[in-house]
Coordinates of C-alpha atoms in Angstrom, one line a residue:
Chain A
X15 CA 249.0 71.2 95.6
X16 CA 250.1 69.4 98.0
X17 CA 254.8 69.6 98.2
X18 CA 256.5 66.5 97.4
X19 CA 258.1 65.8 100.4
X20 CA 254.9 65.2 101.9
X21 CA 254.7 61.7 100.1
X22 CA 257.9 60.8 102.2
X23 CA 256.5 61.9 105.2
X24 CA 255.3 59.6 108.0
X25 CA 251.3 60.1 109.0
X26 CA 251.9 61.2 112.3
X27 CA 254.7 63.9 110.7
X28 CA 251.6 64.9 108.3
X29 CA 249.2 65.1 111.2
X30 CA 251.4 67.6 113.2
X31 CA 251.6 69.6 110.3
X32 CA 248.0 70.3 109.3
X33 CA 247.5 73.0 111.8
X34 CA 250.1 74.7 109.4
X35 CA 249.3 73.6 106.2
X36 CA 246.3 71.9 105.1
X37 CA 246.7 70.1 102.2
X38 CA 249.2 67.5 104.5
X39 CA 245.5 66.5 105.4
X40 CA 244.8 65.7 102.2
X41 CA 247.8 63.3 101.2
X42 CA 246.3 61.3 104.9
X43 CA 242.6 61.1 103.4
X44 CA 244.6 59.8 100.0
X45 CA 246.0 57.2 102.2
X46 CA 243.3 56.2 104.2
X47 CA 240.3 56.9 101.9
X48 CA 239.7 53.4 100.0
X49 CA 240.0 51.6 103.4
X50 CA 238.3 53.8 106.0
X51 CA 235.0 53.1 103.5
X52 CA 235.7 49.7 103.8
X53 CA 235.7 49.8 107.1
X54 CA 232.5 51.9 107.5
X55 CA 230.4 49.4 105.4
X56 CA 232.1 46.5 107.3
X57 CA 230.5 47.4 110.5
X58 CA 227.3 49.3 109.3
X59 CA 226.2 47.8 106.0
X60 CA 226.0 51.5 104.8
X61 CA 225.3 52.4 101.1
X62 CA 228.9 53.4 99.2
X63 CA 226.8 56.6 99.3
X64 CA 226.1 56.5 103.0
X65 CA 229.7 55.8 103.7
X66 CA 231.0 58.5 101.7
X67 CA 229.1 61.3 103.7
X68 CA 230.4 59.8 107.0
X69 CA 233.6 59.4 105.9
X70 CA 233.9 62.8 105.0
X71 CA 232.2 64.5 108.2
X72 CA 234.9 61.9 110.0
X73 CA 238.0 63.8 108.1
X74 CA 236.3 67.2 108.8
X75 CA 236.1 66.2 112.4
X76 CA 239.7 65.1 112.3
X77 CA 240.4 68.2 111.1
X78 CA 238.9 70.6 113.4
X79 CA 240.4 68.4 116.4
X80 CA 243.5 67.8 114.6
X81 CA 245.7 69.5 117.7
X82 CA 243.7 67.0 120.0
X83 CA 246.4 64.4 118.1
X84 CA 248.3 62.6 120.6
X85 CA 251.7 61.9 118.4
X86 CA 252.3 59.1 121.1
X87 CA 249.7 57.3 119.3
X88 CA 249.6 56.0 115.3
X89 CA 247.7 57.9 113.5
X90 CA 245.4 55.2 111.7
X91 CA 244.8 54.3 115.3
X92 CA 243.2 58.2 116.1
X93 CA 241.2 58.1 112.7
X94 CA 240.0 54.8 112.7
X95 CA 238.2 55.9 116.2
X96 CA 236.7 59.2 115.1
X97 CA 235.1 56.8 111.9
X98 CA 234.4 54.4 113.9
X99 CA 232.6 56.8 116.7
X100 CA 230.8 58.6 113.7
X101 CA 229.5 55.2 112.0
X102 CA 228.0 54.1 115.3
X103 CA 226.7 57.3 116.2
X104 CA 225.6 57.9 112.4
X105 CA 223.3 54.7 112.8
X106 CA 221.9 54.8 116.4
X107 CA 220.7 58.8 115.4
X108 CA 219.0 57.5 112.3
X109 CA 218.1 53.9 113.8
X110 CA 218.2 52.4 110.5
X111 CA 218.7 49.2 110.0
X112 CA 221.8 47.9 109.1
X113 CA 222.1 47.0 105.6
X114 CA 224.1 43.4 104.5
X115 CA 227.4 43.2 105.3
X116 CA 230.0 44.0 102.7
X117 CA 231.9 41.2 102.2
X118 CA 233.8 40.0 98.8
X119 CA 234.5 36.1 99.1
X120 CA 237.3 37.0 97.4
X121 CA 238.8 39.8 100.0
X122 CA 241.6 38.7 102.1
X123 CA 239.3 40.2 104.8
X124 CA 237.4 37.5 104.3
X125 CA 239.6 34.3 104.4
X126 CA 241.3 36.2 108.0
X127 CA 237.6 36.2 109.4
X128 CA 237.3 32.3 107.9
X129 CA 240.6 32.0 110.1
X130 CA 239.3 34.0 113.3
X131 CA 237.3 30.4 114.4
X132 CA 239.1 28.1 116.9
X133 CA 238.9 25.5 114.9
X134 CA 239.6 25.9 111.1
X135 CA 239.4 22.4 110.0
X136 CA 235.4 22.4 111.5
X137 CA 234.9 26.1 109.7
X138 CA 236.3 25.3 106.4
X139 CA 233.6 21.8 106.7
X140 CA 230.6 24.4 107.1
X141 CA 230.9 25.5 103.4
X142 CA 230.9 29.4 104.6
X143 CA 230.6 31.8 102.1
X144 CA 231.3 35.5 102.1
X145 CA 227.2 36.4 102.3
X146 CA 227.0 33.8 105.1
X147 CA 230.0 35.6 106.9
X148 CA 228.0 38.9 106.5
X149 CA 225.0 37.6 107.8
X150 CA 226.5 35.9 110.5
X151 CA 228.1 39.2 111.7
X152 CA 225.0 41.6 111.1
X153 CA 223.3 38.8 113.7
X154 CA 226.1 39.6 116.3
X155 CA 226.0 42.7 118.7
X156 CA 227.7 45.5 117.6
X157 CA 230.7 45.3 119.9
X158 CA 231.2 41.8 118.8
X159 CA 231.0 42.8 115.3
X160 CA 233.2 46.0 115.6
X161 CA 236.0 43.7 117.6
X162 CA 235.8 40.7 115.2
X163 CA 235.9 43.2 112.1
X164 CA 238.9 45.4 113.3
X165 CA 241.2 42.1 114.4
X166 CA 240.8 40.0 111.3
X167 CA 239.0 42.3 108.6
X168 CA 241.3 45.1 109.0
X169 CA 244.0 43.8 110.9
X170 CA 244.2 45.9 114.1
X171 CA 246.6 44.8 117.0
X172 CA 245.6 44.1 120.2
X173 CA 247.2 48.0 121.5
X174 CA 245.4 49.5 118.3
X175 CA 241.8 48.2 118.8
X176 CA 242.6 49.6 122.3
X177 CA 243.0 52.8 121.4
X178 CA 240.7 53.0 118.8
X179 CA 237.6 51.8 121.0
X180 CA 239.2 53.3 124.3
X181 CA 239.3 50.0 126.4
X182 CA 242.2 48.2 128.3
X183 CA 243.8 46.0 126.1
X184 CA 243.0 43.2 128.4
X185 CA 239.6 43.9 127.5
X186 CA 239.9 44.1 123.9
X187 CA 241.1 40.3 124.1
X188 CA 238.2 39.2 126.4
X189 CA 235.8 40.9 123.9
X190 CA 237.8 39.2 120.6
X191 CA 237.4 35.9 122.6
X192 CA 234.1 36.4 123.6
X193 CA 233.1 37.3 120.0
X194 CA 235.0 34.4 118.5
X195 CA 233.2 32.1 120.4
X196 CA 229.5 34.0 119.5
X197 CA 230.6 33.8 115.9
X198 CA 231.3 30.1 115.7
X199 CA 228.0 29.3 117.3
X200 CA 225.9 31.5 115.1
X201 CA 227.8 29.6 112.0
X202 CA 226.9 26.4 113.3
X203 CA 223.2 27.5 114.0
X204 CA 223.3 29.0 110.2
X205 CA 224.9 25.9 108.9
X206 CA 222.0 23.9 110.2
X207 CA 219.2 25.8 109.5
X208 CA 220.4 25.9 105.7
X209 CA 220.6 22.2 106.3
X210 CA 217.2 22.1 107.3
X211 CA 215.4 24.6 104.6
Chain B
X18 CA 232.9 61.2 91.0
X19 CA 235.5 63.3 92.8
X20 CA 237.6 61.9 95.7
X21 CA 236.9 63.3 99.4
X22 CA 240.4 64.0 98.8
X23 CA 240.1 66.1 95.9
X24 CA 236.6 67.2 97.9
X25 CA 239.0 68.8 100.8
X26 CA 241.7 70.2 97.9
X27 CA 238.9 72.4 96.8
X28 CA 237.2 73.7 99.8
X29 CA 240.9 74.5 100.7
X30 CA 241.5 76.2 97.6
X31 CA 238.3 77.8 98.3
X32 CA 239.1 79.1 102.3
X33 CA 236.0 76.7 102.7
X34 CA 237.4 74.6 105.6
X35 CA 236.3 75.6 109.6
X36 CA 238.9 76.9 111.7
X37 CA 240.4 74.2 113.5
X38 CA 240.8 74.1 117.3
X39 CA 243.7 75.6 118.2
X40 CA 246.5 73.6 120.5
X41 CA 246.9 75.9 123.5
X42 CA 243.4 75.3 124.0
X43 CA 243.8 71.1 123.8
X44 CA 246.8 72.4 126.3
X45 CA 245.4 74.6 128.1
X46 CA 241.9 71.8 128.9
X47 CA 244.7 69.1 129.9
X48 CA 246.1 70.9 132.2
X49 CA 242.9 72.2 134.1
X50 CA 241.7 68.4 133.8
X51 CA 245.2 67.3 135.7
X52 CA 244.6 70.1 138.4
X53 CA 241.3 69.2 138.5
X54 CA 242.4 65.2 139.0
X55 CA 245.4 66.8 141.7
X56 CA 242.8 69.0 143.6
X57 CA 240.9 65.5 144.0
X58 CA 243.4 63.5 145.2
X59 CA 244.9 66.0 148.1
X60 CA 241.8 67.2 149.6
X61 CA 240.6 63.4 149.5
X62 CA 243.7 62.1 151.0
X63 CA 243.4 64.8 153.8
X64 CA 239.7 63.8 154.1
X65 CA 240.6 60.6 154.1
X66 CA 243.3 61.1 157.2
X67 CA 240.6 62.7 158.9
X68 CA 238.6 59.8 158.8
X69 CA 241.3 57.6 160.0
X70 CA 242.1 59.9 162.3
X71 CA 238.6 59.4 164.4
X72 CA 238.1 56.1 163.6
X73 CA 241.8 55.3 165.5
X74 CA 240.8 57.4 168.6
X75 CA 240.7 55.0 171.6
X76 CA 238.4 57.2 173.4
X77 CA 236.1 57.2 170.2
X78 CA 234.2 54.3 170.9
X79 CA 231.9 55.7 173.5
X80 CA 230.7 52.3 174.8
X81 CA 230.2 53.7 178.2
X82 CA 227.6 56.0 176.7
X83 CA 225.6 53.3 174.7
X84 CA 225.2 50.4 177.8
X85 CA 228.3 48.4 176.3
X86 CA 226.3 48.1 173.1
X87 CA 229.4 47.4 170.6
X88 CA 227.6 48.1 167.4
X89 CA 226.0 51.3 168.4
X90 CA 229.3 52.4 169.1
X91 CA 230.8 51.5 166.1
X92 CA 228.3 53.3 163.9
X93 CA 228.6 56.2 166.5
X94 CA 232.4 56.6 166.1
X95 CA 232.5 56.6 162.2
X96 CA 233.2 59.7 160.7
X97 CA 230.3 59.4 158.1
X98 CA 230.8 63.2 156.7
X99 CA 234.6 62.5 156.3
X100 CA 234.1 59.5 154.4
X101 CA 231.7 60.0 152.3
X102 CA 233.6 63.2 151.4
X103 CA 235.9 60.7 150.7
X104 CA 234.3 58.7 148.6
X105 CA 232.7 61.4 146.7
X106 CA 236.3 62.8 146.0
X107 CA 237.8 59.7 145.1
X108 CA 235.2 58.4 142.7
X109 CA 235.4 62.1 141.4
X110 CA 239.2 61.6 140.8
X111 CA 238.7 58.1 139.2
X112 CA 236.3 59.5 137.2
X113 CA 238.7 62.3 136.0
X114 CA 241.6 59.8 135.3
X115 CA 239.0 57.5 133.4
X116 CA 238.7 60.2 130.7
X117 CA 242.0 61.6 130.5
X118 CA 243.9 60.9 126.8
X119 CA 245.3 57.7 128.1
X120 CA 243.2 56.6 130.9
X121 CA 241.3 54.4 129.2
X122 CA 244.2 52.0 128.6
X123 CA 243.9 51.1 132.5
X124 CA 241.0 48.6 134.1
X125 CA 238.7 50.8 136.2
X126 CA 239.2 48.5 138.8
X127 CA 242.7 49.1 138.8
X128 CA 242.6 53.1 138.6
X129 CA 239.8 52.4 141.7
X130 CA 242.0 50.3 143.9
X131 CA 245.0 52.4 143.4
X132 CA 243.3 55.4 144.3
X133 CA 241.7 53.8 147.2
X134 CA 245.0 52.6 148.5
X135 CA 246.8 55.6 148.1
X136 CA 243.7 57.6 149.9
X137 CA 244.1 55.4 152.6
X138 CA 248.0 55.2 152.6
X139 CA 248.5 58.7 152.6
X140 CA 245.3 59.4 154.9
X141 CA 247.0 57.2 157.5
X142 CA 250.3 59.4 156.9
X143 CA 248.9 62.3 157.7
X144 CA 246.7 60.8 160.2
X145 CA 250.0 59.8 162.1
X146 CA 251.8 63.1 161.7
X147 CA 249.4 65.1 163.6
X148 CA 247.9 66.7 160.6
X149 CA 244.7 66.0 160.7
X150 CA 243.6 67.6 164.0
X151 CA 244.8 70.6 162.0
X152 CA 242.6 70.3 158.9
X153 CA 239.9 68.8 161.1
X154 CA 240.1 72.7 163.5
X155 CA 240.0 74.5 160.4
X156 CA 237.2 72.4 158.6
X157 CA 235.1 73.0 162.2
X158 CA 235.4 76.5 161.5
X159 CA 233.5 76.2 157.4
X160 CA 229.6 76.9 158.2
X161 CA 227.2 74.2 158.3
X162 CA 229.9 72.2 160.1
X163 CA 228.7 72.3 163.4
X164 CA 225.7 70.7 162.5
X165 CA 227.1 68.0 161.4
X166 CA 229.0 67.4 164.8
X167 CA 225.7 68.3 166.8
X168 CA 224.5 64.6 167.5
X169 CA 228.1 63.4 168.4
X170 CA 228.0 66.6 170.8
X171 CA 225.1 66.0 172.3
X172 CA 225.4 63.1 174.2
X173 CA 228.4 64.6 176.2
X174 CA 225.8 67.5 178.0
X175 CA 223.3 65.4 179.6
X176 CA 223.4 65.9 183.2
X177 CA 220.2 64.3 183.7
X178 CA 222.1 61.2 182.6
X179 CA 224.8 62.2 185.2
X180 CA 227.3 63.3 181.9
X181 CA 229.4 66.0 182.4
X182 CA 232.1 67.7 179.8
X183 CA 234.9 70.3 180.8
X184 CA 237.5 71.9 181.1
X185 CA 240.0 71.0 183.6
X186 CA 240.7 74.3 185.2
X187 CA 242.4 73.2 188.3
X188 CA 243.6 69.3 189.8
X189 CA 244.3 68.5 193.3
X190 CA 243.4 66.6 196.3
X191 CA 241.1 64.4 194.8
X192 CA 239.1 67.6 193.8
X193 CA 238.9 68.6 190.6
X194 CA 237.4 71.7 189.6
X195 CA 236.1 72.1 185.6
X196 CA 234.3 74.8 183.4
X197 CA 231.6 73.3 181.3
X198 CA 231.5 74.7 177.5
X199 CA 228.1 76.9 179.5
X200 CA 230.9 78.4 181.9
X201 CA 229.6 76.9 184.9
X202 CA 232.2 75.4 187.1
X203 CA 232.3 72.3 189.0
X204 CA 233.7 71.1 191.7
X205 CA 234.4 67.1 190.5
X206 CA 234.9 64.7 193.8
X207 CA 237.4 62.5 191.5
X208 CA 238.5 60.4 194.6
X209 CA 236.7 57.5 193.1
X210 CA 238.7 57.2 190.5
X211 CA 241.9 55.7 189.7
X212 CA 243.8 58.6 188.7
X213 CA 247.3 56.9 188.6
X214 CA 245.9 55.7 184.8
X215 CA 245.2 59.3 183.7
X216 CA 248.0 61.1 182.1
X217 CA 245.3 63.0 180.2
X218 CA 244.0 65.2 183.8
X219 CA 246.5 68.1 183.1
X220 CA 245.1 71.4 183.6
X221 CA 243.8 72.9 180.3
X222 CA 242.8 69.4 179.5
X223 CA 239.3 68.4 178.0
X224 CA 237.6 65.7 180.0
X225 CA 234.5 63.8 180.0
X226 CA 233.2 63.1 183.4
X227 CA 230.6 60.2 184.1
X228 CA 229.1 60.3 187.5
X229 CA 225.9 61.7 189.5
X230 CA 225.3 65.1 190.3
X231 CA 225.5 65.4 194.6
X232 CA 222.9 67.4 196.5
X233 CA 225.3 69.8 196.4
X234 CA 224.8 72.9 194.1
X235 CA 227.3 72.6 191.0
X236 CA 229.2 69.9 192.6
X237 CA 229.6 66.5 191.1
X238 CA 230.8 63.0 192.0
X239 CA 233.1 61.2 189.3
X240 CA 232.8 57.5 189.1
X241 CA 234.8 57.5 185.8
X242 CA 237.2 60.3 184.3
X243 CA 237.6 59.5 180.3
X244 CA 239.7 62.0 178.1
X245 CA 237.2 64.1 175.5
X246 CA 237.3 61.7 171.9
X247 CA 239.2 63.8 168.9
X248 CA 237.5 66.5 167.4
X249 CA 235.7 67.6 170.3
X250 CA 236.7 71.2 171.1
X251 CA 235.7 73.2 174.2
X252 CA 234.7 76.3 171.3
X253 CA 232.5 74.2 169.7
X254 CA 230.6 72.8 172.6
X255 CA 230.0 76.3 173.9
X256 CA 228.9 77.2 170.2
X257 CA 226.8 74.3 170.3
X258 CA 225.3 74.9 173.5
X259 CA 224.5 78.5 172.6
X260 CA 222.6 77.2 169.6
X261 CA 220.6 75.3 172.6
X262 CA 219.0 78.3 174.4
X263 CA 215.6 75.8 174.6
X264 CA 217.5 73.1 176.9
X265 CA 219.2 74.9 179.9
X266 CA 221.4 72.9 181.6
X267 CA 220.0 72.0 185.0

């Protein structure tokens, strides 16, 4: 069982302590379980079975690699990239196609990506729903998706999205642009070809 | 369904988990990557002063030995093994800092330019402190070297195109009396020249002599007196011309 004080403990204090104990790994995958499977069917449409199995070959990785932790950087920042390396790699070994986007109209995650377009009045006319959103971002490339889906899905930071996808944060904010932009077109495209049928 | 949480509990319970990589080895591979990244970086700046080295040399653009042709002796003078050691080494370097645990946070272009400035920064350093005639005598003495200097060599031993290269072994009178790198000495008739402009003719000196050979058995008569370009060393040319047993000098 894992000690009390552990609960108190920031994730980076639990992370340098795993090479001695191992069960301060456990209280991290408590913490970042539920959202780290969000996140995997987010950008891969995965099965919640699917997800599961990456998710734990991710916290396995993390764990055998745990001393490659750089305690300069946040934690979530260092797991979210091994997921989000698995995930990727996961899907081009298999080349399976991506499954529909997980999306609940009713997810926060959901109103921020409504919110990601430039102009919010002209989104909010297109009648978008959360299966439209999904489709919409299985259509984009997967760097667009993966930028789009960590800024306004799950909230990442400019610095963050840096470190998890290893890029300049200058470049994280061309690709967010860039992706906004993609995404806004494909909506209107969708818009009218629903319009049309 | 049981949590991956709960999943990792057991096989801990259990001894089930894989040893984990231990830190002095993540220490242990950063440091070798930083030496690695520091090796990079000071044998490319030396290379790198090496190059600027010859390509400052006035007497490297051998114009006189290409008609006046400007291009030819451009492409003649550049140092092509030094920089493209150069190159090699500084992409290597950039390549090194690219993949280090925080590299990536930097534009390649940035990590590129910077390197490429300090290469040249630094090169030029060295360059002006003398150094690189240094590294440059004790690269000449690495194997396979002395090929790469044969064609720059060879167009200094041509009498037949009245091209002479010596030693100055003795200076007076408007005679001048050199030992080619094949130990044959020659009497030079330097009166021809202006020698007032030539603070290079000290005895022991290198000199490259561009004249026409007299009737005169081993004697020669200098129309123009130029000082031997950097990196040309007496040694070598007699290595060089050693390596030639085929073409006697005539």
């Amino acid at each position: 069982m894992p000690p009390d004080e552990y609960q108190n403990k920031t994730d980076e204090e639990l992370a340098q302590s795993v090479l001695k104990d191992a069960n301060a790994l456990v209280v991290l995958i408590r913490r970042y379980e539920s959202r780290l499977l969000s996140y995997i069917r987010r950008i891969s449409g995965s099965s919640v079975e699917d997800a599961e199995d990456i998710l734990q070959e991710s916290f396995m990785d993390a764990y055998k690699h745990i001393a490659n932790f750089d305690p300069s950087l946040k934690f979530s920042s260092w797991i979210y990239r091994i997921v989000h390396n698995r995930t990727i790699s996961a899907y081009r070994k298999k080349k399976k196609e991506m499954g529909d986007m997980s999306i609940d109209a009713d997810d926060d995650a959901f109103k921020r990506m409504m919110a990601a377009g430039d102009d919010t009045a002209r989104m909010a006319d297109q009648n978008l729903t959360a299966e439209m959103v999904g489709k919409i971002l299985k259509q984009l490339s997967e760097r667009d998706r993966n930028v789009l889906v960590l800024a306004y899905m799950e909230e990442k930071t400019y610095d963050e999205i840096s470190d998890i996808l290893r890029a300049p944060p200058g470049t994280v904010a061309t690709w967010i642009r860039r992706a906004k932009q993609k995404f806004q077109k494909s909506a209107e495209q969708f818009e009218l070809a629903n319009k049309i049928i | 369904m049981t949590s991956i949480a709960d999943q990792f509990k057991e096989k801990i319970e259990q001894g089930k988990l894989p040893e984990p990589i231990p830190r002095w080895r993540v220490q242990v591979r950063h440091v070798l990557l930083w030496i690695l990244f520091g090796s990079f970086v000071v044998i490319g700046t030396a290379s790198s002063g090496v190059a600027v080295w010859f390509m400052t040399d006035p007497s490297g653009l051998l114009m006189e030995y290409n008609n006046g042709d400007a291009l030819s002796s451009i492409l003649d003078a550049l140092p092509l093994f030094w920089i493209i050691l150069s190159l090699i080494l500084a992409v290597g370097a950039i390549s090194i800092f690219v993949h280090a645990p925080r590299g990536y946070r930097y534009r390649t272009v940035v990590i590129g330019g910077s390197v490429a400035l300090a290469f040249i920064a630094f090169g030029g350093a060295i360059s002006a402190t003398g150094m690189s005639d240094r590294i440059e005598s004790a690269a000449s003495r690495m194997p396979g070297y002395s090929l790469i200097q044969r064609p720059r060599l060879n167009q200094f031993i041509k009498i037949e195109q009245n091209r002479i290269i010596g030693r100055i072994q003795e200076s007076q009178n408007g005679h001048m009396m050199i030992q080619d790198p094949g130990g044959i000495i020659w009497q030079v008739d330097v009166r021809q020249c202006d020698l007032r402009q030539l603070d290079f003719v000290e005895q022991g000196n290198c000199v490259r002599i561009i004249g026409m050979p007299s009737s005169t058995v081993k004697v020669f008569e200098a129309k123009e007196l130029l000082p031997c370009p950097r990196g040309v060393r007496i040694q070598r040319v007699q290595q060089y011309m050693k390596e030639q047993v085929k073409e006697p000098l005539r």
